[in-house]
Short mmCIF file of C-alpha atoms and ligand atoms in Angstrom, two decimals:
data_model
loop_
_atom_site.label_atom_id
_atom_site.label_comp_id
_atom_site.label_asym_id
_atom_site.label_seq_id
_atom_site.Cartn_x
_atom_site.Cartn_y
_atom_site.Cartn_z
CA UNK A 191 21.81 -27.13 -9.45
CA UNK A 192 18.69 -25.13 -9.64
CA UNK A 193 17.10 -23.93 -6.40
CA UNK A 194 13.87 -22.82 -5.83
CA UNK A 195 12.73 -20.63 -3.19
CA UNK A 196 10.16 -21.66 -0.55
CA UNK A 197 8.40 -18.78 1.76
CA UNK A 198 5.64 -18.64 4.31
CA UNK A 199 4.93 -14.68 6.14
CA UNK A 200 3.35 -13.86 8.80
CA UNK A 201 2.39 -10.54 8.56
CA UNK A 202 2.00 -7.66 12.08
CA UNK A 203 -1.17 -5.49 11.17
CA UNK A 204 -1.53 -2.89 13.42
CA UNK A 205 -5.37 -2.00 13.73
CA UNK A 206 -6.45 1.70 14.43
CA UNK A 207 -9.20 1.96 16.19
CA UNK A 208 -9.80 4.24 18.84
CA UNK A 209 -8.55 2.04 22.11
CA UNK A 210 -6.50 -0.80 22.88
CA UNK A 211 -7.50 -4.32 22.88
CA UNK A 212 -7.83 -4.88 26.28
CA UNK A 213 -8.18 -1.16 27.68
CA UNK A 214 -8.87 2.14 26.49
CA UNK A 215 -6.26 3.90 26.45
CA UNK A 216 -5.38 5.42 23.39
CA UNK A 217 -3.68 3.71 20.74
CA UNK A 218 -1.67 6.75 18.39
CA UNK A 219 1.23 6.70 17.52
CA UNK A 220 4.09 7.90 19.39
CA UNK A 221 3.20 10.37 22.53
CA UNK A 222 5.29 11.26 25.26
CA UNK A 223 7.44 7.06 26.06
CA UNK A 224 4.49 5.92 28.63
CA UNK A 225 1.80 8.31 28.57
CA UNK A 226 -0.59 6.52 26.56
CA UNK A 227 -0.51 4.05 29.45
CA UNK A 228 -2.36 2.55 32.83
CA UNK A 229 -2.77 -0.17 34.88
CA UNK A 230 -4.09 -2.42 32.83
CA UNK A 231 -1.84 -2.12 29.85
CA UNK A 232 1.36 -2.49 32.03
CA UNK A 233 0.22 -5.10 33.27
CA UNK A 234 0.10 -4.49 36.55
CA UNK A 235 -0.95 -7.43 39.79
CA UNK A 236 -4.82 -7.64 39.74
CA UNK A 237 -6.09 -5.78 37.27
CA UNK A 238 -8.49 -7.28 34.53
CA UNK A 239 -8.58 -6.86 30.71
CA UNK A 240 -11.83 -6.51 28.93
CA UNK A 241 -11.75 -7.48 24.89
CA UNK A 242 -12.43 -4.43 23.07
CA UNK A 243 -15.49 -5.88 19.84
CA UNK A 244 -13.84 -2.81 18.26
CA UNK A 245 -11.11 -5.25 17.49
CA UNK A 246 -13.19 -8.18 16.81
CA UNK A 247 -15.29 -6.77 13.67
CA UNK A 248 -11.56 -5.11 12.35
CA UNK A 249 -10.52 -8.73 12.24
CA UNK A 250 -13.30 -10.53 11.04
CA UNK A 251 -13.68 -7.86 7.88
CA UNK A 252 -9.85 -8.07 7.67
CA UNK A 253 -10.28 -11.93 7.10
CA UNK A 254 -13.99 -11.39 4.71
CA UNK A 255 -11.51 -8.93 2.43
CA UNK A 256 -8.14 -11.84 2.36
CA UNK A 257 -11.50 -14.94 1.81
CA UNK A 258 -11.08 -16.34 5.04
CA UNK A 259 -13.66 -18.27 6.99
CA UNK A 260 -14.84 -16.24 10.32
CA UNK A 261 -14.89 -18.56 13.42
CA UNK A 262 -18.40 -18.16 15.06
CA UNK A 263 -15.91 -19.25 18.60
CA UNK A 264 -12.76 -18.74 19.45
CA UNK A 265 -10.86 -17.72 22.22
CA UNK A 266 -7.80 -15.97 23.74
CA UNK A 267 -4.44 -17.67 24.89
CA UNK A 268 -1.80 -16.59 26.72
CA UNK A 269 2.32 -16.43 25.38
CA UNK A 270 4.41 -16.94 28.42
CA UNK A 271 7.34 -14.95 27.54
CA UNK A 272 9.50 -12.69 29.71
CA UNK A 273 11.25 -9.73 28.09
CA UNK A 274 11.46 -6.56 29.23
CA UNK A 275 9.25 -4.83 26.78
CA UNK A 276 6.17 -7.57 27.65
CA UNK A 277 5.35 -6.50 31.74
CA UNK A 278 2.79 -9.29 32.55
CA UNK A 279 5.74 -12.12 30.85
CA UNK A 280 2.95 -13.38 28.83
CA UNK A 281 1.56 -11.48 25.26
CA UNK A 282 -2.43 -12.32 25.13
CA UNK A 283 -2.88 -13.83 21.38
CA UNK A 284 -4.68 -16.94 19.69
CA UNK A 285 -3.44 -20.04 19.73
CA UNK A 286 -5.75 -22.71 18.30
CA UNK A 287 -9.22 -20.80 17.57
CA UNK A 288 -8.12 -17.79 15.29
CA UNK A 289 -10.66 -15.84 14.60
CA UNK A 290 -10.13 -16.40 10.76
CA UNK A 291 -9.14 -18.76 8.86
CA UNK A 292 -8.27 -20.47 5.34
CA UNK A 293 -8.47 -17.64 3.22
CA UNK A 294 -5.75 -16.25 0.14
CA UNK A 295 -4.52 -14.03 -1.26
CA UNK A 296 -4.20 -14.24 -4.81
CA UNK A 297 -1.84 -12.88 -7.53
CA UNK A 298 -1.00 -11.53 -10.05
CA UNK A 299 0.03 -14.59 -12.19
CA UNK A 300 -2.93 -15.73 -11.04
CA UNK A 301 -1.39 -18.22 -7.89
CA UNK A 302 -3.38 -18.38 -4.58
CA UNK A 303 -0.88 -17.86 -1.42
CA UNK A 304 -3.79 -19.19 1.12
CA UNK A 305 -3.64 -17.55 4.58
CA UNK A 306 -3.31 -20.44 7.28
CA UNK A 307 -4.82 -18.24 9.43
CA UNK A 308 -5.08 -14.29 10.73
CA UNK A 309 -5.58 -14.59 14.73
CA UNK A 310 -6.33 -11.10 16.97
CA UNK A 311 -3.01 -10.27 19.79
CA UNK A 312 -1.96 -7.36 21.76
CA UNK A 313 1.32 -5.57 20.58
CA UNK A 314 4.25 -5.25 23.05
CA UNK A 315 5.97 -2.39 24.66
CA UNK A 316 8.92 -0.80 22.41
CA UNK A 317 12.31 -1.05 23.53
CA UNK A 318 14.98 2.45 23.46
CA UNK A 319 18.43 1.64 23.54
CA UNK A 320 20.85 4.95 24.09
CA UNK A 321 24.48 5.40 24.92
CA UNK A 322 24.37 1.77 26.75
CA UNK A 323 21.06 1.98 28.31
CA UNK A 324 18.28 0.28 27.43
CA UNK A 325 14.95 2.60 27.97
CA UNK A 326 10.79 0.61 27.76
CA UNK A 327 8.11 2.11 26.27
CA UNK A 328 4.98 1.27 27.22
CA UNK A 329 2.58 3.30 24.80
CA UNK A 330 2.28 0.35 21.92
CA UNK A 331 1.79 -2.18 25.18
CA UNK A 332 -1.78 -3.29 24.12
CA UNK A 333 -2.47 -1.86 20.67
CA UNK A 334 -4.37 -4.38 18.62
CA UNK A 335 -2.32 -6.69 15.85
CA UNK A 336 -3.58 -8.96 13.66
CA UNK A 337 -1.29 -11.60 12.71
CA UNK A 338 -2.02 -13.07 8.59
CA UNK A 339 0.03 -16.29 8.49
CA UNK A 340 0.40 -17.77 5.63
CA UNK A 341 0.68 -21.65 4.01
CA UNK A 342 4.68 -22.09 2.50
CA UNK A 343 3.40 -21.13 -0.96
CA UNK A 344 5.01 -17.96 -1.75
CA UNK A 345 7.75 -19.47 -4.22
CA UNK A 346 10.19 -16.26 -5.22
CA UNK A 347 10.83 -12.33 -4.23
CA UNK A 348 8.99 -10.63 -6.16
CA UNK A 349 5.90 -12.88 -5.17
CA UNK A 350 6.23 -12.12 -1.68
CA UNK A 351 7.00 -8.39 -2.51
CA UNK A 352 3.43 -8.29 -4.69
CA UNK A 353 1.54 -10.38 -1.39
CA UNK A 354 3.02 -7.49 0.71
CA UNK A 355 1.42 -5.09 -1.22
CA UNK A 356 -1.89 -6.75 -1.78
CA UNK A 357 -1.74 -7.27 1.37
CA UNK A 358 -1.33 -3.39 2.18
CA UNK A 359 -3.43 -2.45 0.21
CA UNK A 360 -6.73 -4.50 1.20
CA UNK A 361 -6.07 -3.54 4.65
CA UNK A 362 -6.25 0.30 3.83
CA UNK A 363 -8.57 -0.03 1.09
CA UNK A 364 -11.08 -1.37 4.36
CA UNK A 365 -9.39 1.11 6.80
CA UNK A 366 -8.59 -1.73 9.95
CA UNK A 367 -4.91 0.04 8.94
CA UNK A 368 -2.59 2.93 7.59
CA UNK A 369 -0.08 -0.14 7.27
CA UNK A 370 3.24 1.70 7.62
CA UNK A 371 5.90 0.33 7.29
CA UNK A 372 8.19 2.62 8.22
CA UNK A 373 6.12 3.37 11.49
CA UNK A 374 5.59 -0.36 12.65
CA UNK A 375 2.08 -0.80 12.09
CA UNK A 376 3.22 -3.43 9.45
CA UNK A 377 5.68 -5.71 10.04
CA UNK A 378 6.97 -8.96 8.58
CA UNK A 379 8.52 -12.37 9.83
CA UNK A 380 10.11 -14.07 6.22
CA UNK A 381 10.28 -17.46 7.42
CA UNK A 382 12.07 -18.76 4.17
CA UNK A 383 13.53 -22.34 3.02
CA UNK A 384 14.66 -24.20 -1.05
CA UNK A 385 14.73 -26.78 -2.38
CA UNK A 386 16.32 -27.92 -5.72
CA UNK A 387 13.24 -26.94 -8.87
CA UNK A 388 11.25 -30.00 -9.01
CA UNK A 389 11.80 -31.33 -5.51
CA UNK A 390 8.23 -31.65 -3.37
CA UNK A 391 9.55 -31.43 -0.05
CA UNK A 392 10.19 -28.63 2.09
CA UNK A 393 13.92 -27.58 3.11
CA UNK A 394 14.93 -26.52 6.69
CA UNK A 395 13.71 -22.83 6.75
CA UNK A 396 15.07 -20.61 8.80
CA UNK A 397 13.10 -17.11 9.76
CA UNK A 398 14.33 -13.66 9.67
CA UNK A 399 12.07 -11.33 12.22
CA UNK A 400 10.54 -8.65 12.03
CA UNK A 401 11.15 -6.34 8.16
CA UNK A 402 10.04 -2.85 8.14
CA UNK A 403 10.30 -2.18 4.46
CA UNK A 404 9.50 -4.08 1.13
CA UNK A 405 12.93 -3.18 -0.01
CA UNK A 406 14.98 -4.88 2.20
CA UNK A 407 12.85 -7.83 2.73
CA UNK A 408 13.55 -8.51 -0.29
CA UNK A 409 17.56 -7.25 -0.06
CA UNK A 410 17.25 -10.06 3.45
CA UNK A 411 15.26 -12.64 1.15
CA UNK A 412 18.47 -12.66 -1.00
CA UNK A 413 21.28 -12.53 0.75
CA UNK A 414 19.79 -15.26 3.13
CA UNK A 415 18.71 -17.89 0.14
CA UNK A 416 22.21 -17.02 -1.55
CA UNK A 417 23.75 -18.19 2.41
CA UNK A 418 21.43 -21.29 2.32
CA UNK A 419 21.80 -22.25 -1.35
CA UNK A 420 26.08 -22.66 -0.80
CA UNK A 421 25.68 -23.79 2.11
CA UNK A 422 24.27 -27.27 1.35
CA UNK A 423 26.24 -26.25 -2.27
CA UNK A 424 30.08 -26.81 0.15
CA UNK A 425 28.18 -29.83 2.24
CA UNK A 426 26.03 -28.40 4.83
CA UNK A 427 22.90 -28.62 6.44
CA UNK A 428 20.56 -24.77 7.34
CA UNK A 429 20.06 -24.83 10.90
CA UNK A 430 16.73 -23.93 11.59
CA UNK A 431 16.81 -20.60 13.77
CA UNK A 432 15.22 -17.15 14.02
CA UNK A 433 17.44 -14.40 12.61
CA UNK A 434 17.24 -10.78 12.27
CA UNK A 435 18.65 -9.02 9.15
CA UNK A 436 20.98 -6.12 9.72
CA UNK A 437 19.83 -3.22 6.78
CA UNK A 438 23.59 -1.53 6.70
CA UNK A 439 25.71 -4.76 6.51
CA UNK A 440 23.38 -6.74 3.88
CA UNK A 441 24.21 -10.05 6.22
CA UNK A 442 21.86 -12.20 8.69
CA UNK A 443 22.76 -13.37 12.24
CA UNK A 444 21.39 -15.51 14.47
CA UNK A 445 18.92 -14.00 17.34
CA UNK A 446 18.12 -17.46 18.76
CA UNK A 447 17.41 -21.07 18.15
CA UNK A 448 13.82 -21.81 16.92
CA UNK A 449 11.39 -21.64 19.14
CA UNK A 450 8.76 -24.02 19.88
CA UNK A 451 4.56 -23.51 20.30
CA UNK A 452 5.56 -26.03 23.39
CA UNK A 453 8.42 -23.11 24.88
CA UNK A 454 5.37 -21.22 25.21
CA UNK A 455 3.53 -22.70 27.52
CA UNK A 456 -0.03 -21.50 25.74
CA UNK A 457 -2.97 -22.33 27.73
CA UNK A 458 -6.75 -20.06 27.47
CA UNK A 459 -6.59 -17.27 29.09
CA UNK A 460 -8.44 -17.23 32.16
CA UNK A 461 -9.72 -14.07 32.40
CA UNK A 462 -11.15 -13.64 29.03
CA UNK A 463 -14.45 -15.37 28.07
CA UNK A 464 -15.18 -16.66 24.81
CA UNK A 465 -15.88 -15.05 21.59
CA UNK A 466 -19.19 -15.44 19.79
CA UNK A 467 -19.77 -14.43 16.46
CA UNK A 468 -23.33 -14.52 14.94
CA UNK A 469 -24.21 -15.00 11.68
CA UNK A 470 -25.58 -11.70 11.60
CA UNK A 471 -23.10 -9.79 13.58
CA UNK A 472 -20.97 -11.77 9.95
CA UNK A 473 -23.51 -10.61 7.71
CA UNK A 474 -23.53 -7.28 8.35
CA UNK A 475 -19.74 -7.20 8.46
CA UNK A 476 -19.70 -8.41 5.00
CA UNK A 477 -22.02 -5.52 3.94
CA UNK A 478 -19.58 -3.19 4.77
CA UNK A 479 -16.70 -4.47 2.73
CA UNK A 480 -16.15 -1.88 -0.26
CA UNK A 481 -14.97 -2.64 -3.54
CA UNK A 482 -11.16 -4.46 -3.43
CA UNK A 483 -8.46 -3.19 -5.68
CA UNK A 484 -8.75 -6.65 -7.90
CA UNK A 485 -11.64 -6.03 -8.33
CA UNK A 486 -11.19 -1.93 -8.84
CA UNK A 487 -8.46 -3.20 -11.63
CA UNK A 488 -10.80 -4.89 -13.30
CA UNK A 489 -13.70 -3.16 -13.56
CA UNK A 490 -12.08 -0.59 -14.76
CA UNK A 491 -9.87 -2.04 -16.80
CA UNK A 492 -13.59 -3.96 -18.58
CA UNK A 493 -15.94 -1.05 -18.14
CA UNK A 494 -13.85 1.98 -17.75
CA UNK A 495 -11.43 1.48 -21.81
CA UNK A 496 -8.44 1.93 -18.73
CA UNK A 497 -5.38 0.82 -19.81
CA UNK A 498 -4.19 -2.26 -17.39
CA UNK A 499 -1.61 0.02 -16.21
CA UNK A 500 -2.83 3.19 -15.67
CA UNK A 501 -5.81 1.22 -13.69
CA UNK A 502 -3.05 -0.71 -11.06
CA UNK A 503 -1.73 2.69 -11.10
CA UNK A 504 -5.23 4.65 -9.75
CA UNK A 505 -5.92 2.07 -7.52
CA UNK A 506 -2.64 1.96 -5.22
CA UNK A 507 -3.76 4.68 -3.43
CA UNK A 508 -7.18 4.42 -2.24
CA UNK A 509 -7.20 8.15 -2.10
CA UNK A 510 -6.79 8.15 -5.76
CA UNK A 511 -9.48 5.78 -6.54
CA UNK A 512 -12.17 7.57 -4.86
CA UNK A 513 -10.91 10.80 -6.39
CA UNK A 514 -10.90 9.38 -9.82
CA UNK A 515 -13.96 7.78 -9.62
CA UNK A 516 -16.20 11.01 -8.24
CA UNK A 517 -14.48 12.83 -11.29
CA UNK A 518 -15.41 11.02 -13.89
CA UNK A 519 -19.41 11.64 -12.72
CA UNK A 520 -21.66 11.89 -16.40
CA UNK A 521 -18.20 12.06 -18.24
CA UNK A 522 -18.10 10.46 -21.83
CA UNK A 523 -13.96 9.41 -21.87
CA UNK A 524 -13.03 8.33 -18.22
CA UNK A 525 -9.29 8.44 -19.77
CA UNK A 526 -9.43 11.86 -20.60
CA UNK A 527 -9.54 12.38 -16.50
CA UNK A 528 -6.92 9.25 -16.31
CA UNK A 529 -4.44 11.04 -18.11
CA UNK A 530 -4.94 14.38 -16.37
CA UNK A 531 -4.14 12.38 -13.00
CA UNK A 532 -1.77 10.44 -13.87
CA UNK A 533 0.14 12.07 -16.42
CA UNK A 534 -0.34 16.31 -14.96
CA UNK A 535 -1.82 15.28 -10.76
CA UNK A 536 0.64 12.59 -10.02
CA UNK A 537 4.03 15.10 -10.73
CA UNK A 538 3.00 17.64 -8.60
CA UNK A 539 2.98 14.57 -5.86
CA UNK A 540 6.40 14.57 -4.24
CA UNK A 541 6.07 10.77 -2.27
CA UNK A 542 4.61 7.91 -2.00
CA UNK A 543 3.03 9.17 1.39
CA UNK A 544 1.71 11.64 -0.17
CA UNK A 545 0.07 10.53 -2.81
CA UNK A 546 -1.57 8.53 0.10
CA UNK A 547 -2.90 11.51 1.61
CA UNK A 548 -3.27 13.15 -2.13
CA UNK A 549 -4.14 15.97 -0.57
CA UNK A 550 -4.06 18.55 -3.62
CA UNK A 551 -5.70 22.02 -4.79
CA UNK A 552 -8.01 20.38 -7.50
CA UNK A 553 -11.48 19.26 -6.22
CA UNK A 554 -13.12 16.15 -8.13
CA UNK A 555 -15.92 18.95 -8.95
CA UNK A 556 -13.20 20.92 -10.46
CA UNK A 557 -11.38 18.14 -12.46
CA UNK A 558 -14.60 17.24 -13.15
CA UNK A 559 -15.28 20.86 -14.50
CA UNK A 560 -12.56 21.12 -16.92
CA UNK A 561 -13.26 17.79 -18.73
CA UNK A 562 -16.64 18.98 -19.68
CA UNK A 563 -15.07 21.55 -21.14
CA UNK A 564 -13.32 19.90 -22.31
CA UNK A 565 -15.77 17.62 -24.20
CA UNK A 566 -18.28 19.38 -24.87
CA UNK A 567 -15.54 20.85 -27.21
CA UNK A 568 -15.82 24.68 -25.27
CA UNK A 569 -12.02 24.33 -25.49
CA UNK A 570 -9.22 22.82 -26.69
CA UNK A 571 -6.52 20.34 -25.20
CA UNK A 572 -3.82 22.88 -24.98
CA UNK A 573 -5.63 25.22 -23.33
CA UNK A 574 -7.16 21.84 -20.86
CA UNK A 575 -3.66 21.56 -19.81
CA UNK A 576 -2.52 24.64 -18.91
CA UNK A 577 -5.25 25.29 -17.53
CA UNK A 578 -4.69 22.59 -14.67
CA UNK A 579 -1.82 23.78 -13.47
CA UNK A 580 -2.82 26.89 -12.44
CA UNK A 581 -6.12 25.18 -11.09
CA UNK A 582 -3.42 23.05 -9.32
CA UNK A 583 -1.61 25.89 -8.29
CA UNK A 584 -4.86 28.65 -6.95
CA UNK A 585 -7.50 26.38 -6.14
CA UNK A 586 -9.06 28.15 -8.79
CA UNK A 587 -12.12 26.90 -10.47
CA UNK A 588 -11.70 26.30 -14.53
CA UNK A 589 -14.35 28.52 -15.26
CA UNK A 590 -12.76 31.36 -13.18
CA UNK A 591 -9.57 30.85 -15.01
CA UNK A 592 -10.49 30.77 -18.45
CA UNK A 593 -12.89 33.41 -19.83
CA UNK A 594 -15.73 33.28 -22.44
CA UNK A 595 -13.16 34.55 -24.68
CA UNK A 596 -10.71 32.22 -24.54
CA UNK A 597 -13.11 29.26 -24.65
CA UNK A 598 -13.80 30.37 -28.08
CA UNK A 599 -10.02 29.72 -28.76
CA UNK A 600 -8.30 31.65 -31.23
CA UNK A 601 -9.71 33.11 -34.17
CA UNK A 602 -7.77 32.20 -37.47
CA UNK A 603 -6.37 35.56 -38.52
CA UNK A 604 -4.47 35.96 -34.70
CA UNK A 605 -3.35 32.55 -35.41
CA UNK A 606 -1.57 33.04 -39.34
CA UNK A 607 -0.92 36.36 -37.19
CA UNK A 608 0.81 35.13 -34.32
CA UNK A 609 2.97 31.67 -36.44
CA UNK A 610 4.26 34.67 -39.29
CA UNK A 611 5.50 35.98 -36.32
CA UNK A 612 7.33 33.11 -34.44
CA UNK A 613 8.77 32.52 -37.74
CA UNK A 614 9.98 35.90 -37.86
CA UNK A 615 11.44 35.19 -34.49
CA UNK A 616 13.41 32.06 -34.96
CA UNK A 617 15.21 32.00 -37.79
CA UNK A 618 17.40 29.01 -36.34
CA UNK A 619 14.45 26.04 -36.10
CA UNK A 620 13.26 27.54 -39.53
CA UNK A 621 16.92 26.83 -40.80
CA UNK A 622 16.89 23.16 -38.03
CA UNK A 623 13.30 22.19 -40.36
CA UNK A 624 15.07 22.96 -44.25
CA UNK A 625 18.16 20.58 -42.62
CA UNK A 626 16.00 18.35 -42.11
CA UNK A 627 15.55 18.57 -39.01
CA UNK A 628 11.37 18.34 -37.75
CA UNK A 629 11.53 18.63 -34.23
CA UNK A 630 12.32 22.25 -35.24
CA UNK A 631 9.01 23.23 -35.99
CA UNK A 632 8.16 22.14 -32.27
CA UNK A 633 9.33 25.58 -30.70
CA UNK A 634 7.35 27.40 -33.38
CA UNK A 635 4.02 26.07 -32.39
CA UNK A 636 5.47 26.52 -28.32
CA UNK A 637 5.69 30.09 -29.50
CA UNK A 638 2.63 30.39 -30.72
CA UNK A 639 0.81 28.02 -28.07
CA UNK A 640 2.37 30.38 -25.50
CA UNK A 641 1.93 33.98 -26.94
CA UNK A 642 -1.69 33.06 -27.34
CA UNK A 643 -2.05 31.74 -23.36
CA UNK A 644 -2.66 28.25 -24.68
CA UNK A 645 -5.56 29.71 -26.78
CA UNK A 646 -4.39 28.35 -30.08
CA UNK A 647 -5.28 24.62 -31.93
CA UNK A 648 -1.29 23.52 -31.74
CA UNK A 649 -2.41 21.40 -35.20
CA UNK A 650 -3.34 23.69 -37.14
CA UNK A 651 -0.75 26.00 -36.43
CA UNK A 652 1.87 23.23 -36.69
CA UNK A 653 0.46 23.51 -40.41
CA UNK A 654 0.15 26.86 -40.23
CA UNK A 655 4.08 27.47 -39.55
CA UNK A 656 5.06 24.90 -42.33
CA UNK A 657 2.63 26.34 -45.56
CA UNK A 658 4.87 29.47 -43.83
CA UNK A 659 8.26 28.08 -44.73
CA UNK A 660 8.56 25.79 -47.47
P1 LIG B 368 5.52 -22.49 13.81
O1 LIG B 368 4.35 -23.31 14.61
O2 LIG B 368 6.56 -23.34 14.02
O3 LIG B 368 5.54 -21.43 14.35
P2 LIG B 368 4.11 -22.41 11.89
O4 LIG B 368 3.14 -23.80 11.01
O5 LIG B 368 3.03 -21.91 12.07
O6 LIG B 368 5.21 -23.00 12.61
O7 LIG B 368 4.31 -21.87 9.59
C1 LIG B 368 5.08 -20.70 10.22
C2 LIG B 368 5.56 -19.49 8.80
O8 LIG B 368 6.26 -20.72 8.40
C3 LIG B 368 4.63 -19.74 8.17
O9 LIG B 368 4.28 -18.72 7.42
C4 LIG B 368 4.57 -21.29 7.26
O10 LIG B 368 4.29 -20.77 6.11
C5 LIG B 368 6.04 -20.61 7.45
N1 LIG B 368 6.85 -22.03 6.51
C6 LIG B 368 6.47 -23.47 7.66
N2 LIG B 368 7.15 -25.03 6.31
C7 LIG B 368 8.33 -23.83 5.79
C8 LIG B 368 9.94 -24.28 5.20
N3 LIG B 368 9.90 -25.01 5.10
N4 LIG B 368 10.16 -22.68 3.98
C9 LIG B 368 9.37 -21.57 4.46
N5 LIG B 368 8.55 -21.86 5.02
C10 LIG B 368 8.25 -21.97 5.62
ZN1 LIG B 369 -4.04 1.09 28.84
MG1 LIG B 370 3.93 -19.57 13.87
#
């Protein structure tokens, strides 16, 4: 039988407000254990929480950027459970009146993943297991989180990956979180079930807790869906339970039976007042939402003539998109600028997080200058490319690296002389070319380019060389 995946994701995103949700301790990542703490966030009796309004504003922006309705009235509730990472023995969260509701994120295949809700809550501390002992670090306790809950609308591993990537990018664009899964500022719980393809009913689900990388999330989903299918095929039944994924053995195992909302004995936190949001505040926050990744991609393709695949690469990192937009000011053909960024600049950047940072030696203004020189025909493409390499190395401007005499290109006389030299010094390439190896000409053109420091016109050189050896 053919099976279909049914998946709903619950994603926690740490907000990068300066201070925690109910006290004025810093939210900074790291720090010596238990140094970013005060009586409120370590839950001493008698302390009173006070809601950081900035958290509400960040969460509203997250809701607006994901097509949610913003509740004008909401409240905070206590979710009771006893675990050493939670010193009060309850987490302050939102239960039945979340701040944002009924949003969606659209996937590239046109399907919408509906968001049931986005609510605000506090993070718990972190347990560290060492040599048989367990230590607790409360620095993370009280760091503000939003939890984004989807409807069970995701139908494949690829859709789940795309959803998480899109969510991550949107949150980064609006600047509410850096969403670094490896640092725990974004974590996903995966609710997963399988059903015969075409069936209108949902199967029993399991929940895999705390995925901290997209790769592992995909692997866990693959393992867990196969486990469920095997179980059903062999006449068994899936038990609703909470699982942990072990990336070393690539298996899931049971953590605990599924808890019910009832188990948490939710009730309103009597220490915190009702959260009121006015229409004016929503409008004010709406105005701060920048152009989002999907809109940007569309504009790059439709208005700037950038191919779709390139547009996707440019919007994937907010800083790259901002850089690109600055670099094309007044440029006739933005595609040239895009090619320099994707082809040449990206090659000098090692990994994803460095692309995220995009701290390169060439300012957007300087790339703009280079492309202008090219567009006004002061320099040729070859020289532009070799100059960009030097700019990346030295941080200098194109106009500092290219002299007036370089700008004119190479006169025909000198080009001819260098071509003759290239032919003379590369007898093997000449022979190869004559034997039908078209590519051999490239090494001779390369010689001319190198010895003219990129000034020669490569097409012209190729033609001259061909005529010399014919
Ligand atoms: P609970 O209140 O028990 O936590 P929720 O209704 O809040 O359950 O759902 C939690 C998550 O599980 C949501 O993301 C939802 O989309 C998802 N989910 C619910 N039913 C299924 C199912 N049968 N298969 C996969 N995911 C599901
Ligand atoms: Zn504190
Ligand atoms: Mg739930």
